[in-house]
Each structure stands twice: as C-alpha cells, then as structure tokens.
mmCIF file of C-alpha atoms in Angstrom:
data_model
loop_
_atom_site.group_PDB
_atom_site.id
_atom_site.type_symbol
_atom_site.label_atom_id
_atom_site.label_comp_id
_atom_site.label_asym_id
_atom_site.label_seq_id
_atom_site.Cartn_x
_atom_site.Cartn_y
_atom_site.Cartn_z
ATOM 1 C CA MET A 1 87.310 112.445 59.031
ATOM 2 C CA ASP A 2 90.958 113.254 58.584
ATOM 3 C CA SER A 3 91.223 114.768 62.039
ATOM 4 C CA GLU A 4 89.774 111.591 63.585
ATOM 5 C CA ILE A 5 92.409 109.500 61.921
ATOM 6 C CA ILE A 6 95.190 111.804 63.039
ATOM 7 C CA TYR A 7 93.912 111.780 66.631
ATOM 8 C CA SER A 8 93.592 108.020 66.519
ATOM 9 C CA VAL A 9 97.108 107.549 65.201
ATOM 10 C CA PHE A 10 98.478 110.015 67.684
ATOM 11 C CA GLY A 11 96.709 108.191 70.518
ATOM 12 C CA ILE A 12 98.061 104.780 69.395
ATOM 13 C CA VAL A 13 101.620 106.200 69.141
ATOM 14 C CA VAL A 14 101.428 107.716 72.578
ATOM 15 C CA LEU A 15 99.991 104.428 74.014
ATOM 16 C CA VAL A 16 102.838 102.410 72.414
ATOM 17 C CA ILE A 17 105.429 104.917 73.752
ATOM 18 C CA ILE A 18 103.968 104.622 77.328
ATOM 19 C CA ILE A 19 103.988 100.796 77.089
ATOM 20 C CA ILE A 20 107.630 100.733 75.927
ATOM 21 C CA LEU A 21 108.691 103.092 78.730
ATOM 22 C CA VAL A 22 106.900 101.033 81.346
ATOM 23 C CA LEU A 23 108.363 97.760 80.076
ATOM 24 C CA ARG A 24 111.878 99.177 79.881
ATOM 25 C CA SER A 25 111.737 100.543 83.419
ATOM 26 C CA LYS A 26 114.336 98.649 85.453
ATOM 27 C CA GLU A 27 113.642 100.472 88.681
ATOM 28 C CA VAL A 28 112.671 98.079 91.460
ATOM 29 C CA VAL A 29 110.897 99.574 94.440
ATOM 30 C CA VAL A 30 111.879 97.867 97.664
ATOM 31 C CA SER A 31 109.305 98.329 100.351
ATOM 32 C CA ARG A 32 110.417 97.801 103.912
ATOM 33 C CA SER A 33 108.221 96.376 106.531
ATOM 34 C CA GLN A 34 106.879 98.398 109.415
ATOM 35 C CA GLU A 35 109.165 96.543 111.889
ATOM 36 C CA ASP A 36 112.236 97.389 109.808
ATOM 37 C CA LYS A 37 111.343 101.010 109.789
ATOM 38 C CA LYS A 38 110.719 101.023 113.568
ATOM 39 C CA ASN A 39 114.081 99.316 114.175
ATOM 40 C CA GLU A 40 115.864 101.804 111.916
ATOM 41 C CA ILE A 41 114.284 104.733 113.734
ATOM 42 C CA ILE A 42 115.190 103.308 117.196
ATOM 43 C CA SER A 43 118.729 102.565 116.132
ATOM 44 C CA ASN A 44 119.131 106.100 114.852
ATOM 45 C CA TYR A 45 117.885 107.463 118.161
ATOM 46 C CA LYS A 46 120.341 105.211 120.078
ATOM 47 C CA GLN A 47 123.196 106.517 117.927
ATOM 48 C CA LYS A 48 122.038 110.154 118.460
ATOM 49 C CA LEU A 49 121.883 109.611 122.195
ATOM 50 C CA GLN A 50 125.257 108.042 122.308
ATOM 51 C CA ASP A 51 126.870 110.771 120.266
ATOM 52 C CA ALA A 52 125.361 113.511 122.369
ATOM 53 C CA LEU A 53 126.346 111.938 125.714
ATOM 54 C CA ASN A 54 129.922 111.059 124.762
ATOM 55 C CA GLY A 55 132.357 112.824 127.072
ATOM 56 C CA LEU A 56 129.676 114.167 129.519
ATOM 57 C CA LYS A 57 129.716 113.111 133.214
ATOM 58 C CA GLY A 58 127.571 113.618 136.206
ATOM 59 C CA ASP A 59 124.782 116.201 136.313
ATOM 60 C CA ALA A 60 125.478 117.560 132.792
ATOM 61 C CA ARG A 61 124.999 113.995 131.441
ATOM 62 C CA VAL A 62 121.781 113.499 133.297
ATOM 63 C CA GLU A 63 120.367 116.871 132.153
ATOM 64 C CA LYS A 64 121.356 116.344 128.514
ATOM 65 C CA LYS A 65 119.900 112.805 128.637
ATOM 66 C CA LYS A 66 116.627 114.029 130.037
ATOM 67 C CA LYS A 67 116.385 116.773 127.423
ATOM 68 C CA LEU A 68 117.112 114.350 124.580
ATOM 69 C CA LEU A 69 114.690 111.679 125.848
ATOM 70 C CA GLY A 70 111.980 114.364 126.020
ATOM 71 C CA GLN A 71 112.660 115.362 122.362
ATOM 72 C CA ILE A 72 112.685 111.795 121.265
ATOM 73 C CA SER A 73 109.429 111.074 123.052
ATOM 74 C CA ASN A 74 107.750 114.071 121.310
ATOM 75 C CA GLU A 75 109.051 112.966 117.946
ATOM 76 C CA LEU A 76 107.886 109.416 118.454
ATOM 77 C CA ALA A 77 104.490 110.672 119.482
ATOM 78 C CA LEU A 78 104.148 112.278 116.104
ATOM 79 C CA ASN A 79 105.431 109.220 114.302
ATOM 80 C CA ILE A 80 102.707 107.043 112.601
ATOM 81 C CA TYR A 81 104.561 103.810 113.280
ATOM 82 C CA PHE A 82 104.580 104.011 117.092
ATOM 83 C CA GLU A 83 101.780 103.422 119.545
ATOM 84 C CA GLU A 84 101.866 105.045 123.008
ATOM 85 C CA ASP A 85 102.964 101.861 124.775
ATOM 86 C CA GLU A 86 105.708 101.284 122.260
ATOM 87 C CA ILE A 87 106.917 104.866 122.874
ATOM 88 C CA ARG A 88 107.197 104.142 126.597
ATOM 89 C CA GLU A 89 109.178 100.932 125.887
ATOM 90 C CA VAL A 90 111.560 102.783 123.586
ATOM 91 C CA ILE A 91 112.120 105.645 125.967
ATOM 92 C CA LEU A 92 112.654 103.162 128.855
ATOM 93 C CA ALA A 93 115.213 101.202 126.765
ATOM 94 C CA LEU A 94 116.998 104.411 125.765
ATOM 95 C CA SER A 95 117.089 105.709 129.325
ATOM 96 C CA LYS A 96 118.946 102.580 130.485
ATOM 97 C CA GLU A 97 121.779 103.192 128.005
#
C-alpha cells in the first residue's frame, strides 16, 4: 500500500513538472512553405554558380559551367522538393545566367 502511494505521488510530481516545462517553453517553431524552401535552394545555387564563374572567360567558363550544372542537376534529382520538370526549368534558368 505504501509503495502504491509513493509511485502515485511520484507520477503526479513528474506530470506536474512536464506540464510546467511545456507551458514555460517559449521556443516558437517557424515552418517554411515548400515554395520558400525551393526558392532558397535555387538562390543558393545561383550564388554558387556566380561565385564559381567569376573571373573565368571563354572555354574555361563554359566547361566549369557545364560541370557545375551537372552537379546541381544531380543534387536536385535527389531533393524531395523538386520534380523532374522543375529540375529542367531550374537548370535552364541557371544556364542562361
């Protein structure tokens, strides 16, 4: 009988502590939409491409751009946010830059 009371009191104390911790939690989780995530990924790739191609001219620029676009295409193919047709559009837009 005494052990049941001790376990009950312990359970109630733990429950009260958990409730207090949850109510005091000020952390706000901001979830971004899928479109925001896509736009962020695309802008990061644009910046990466611009940084890599700065200062290059002619054939070296073309080769470097082809290599980077291939890498970006492979990475996007593995990304859960992009469909195959969206990948083509992104690569086409990046190739024009």
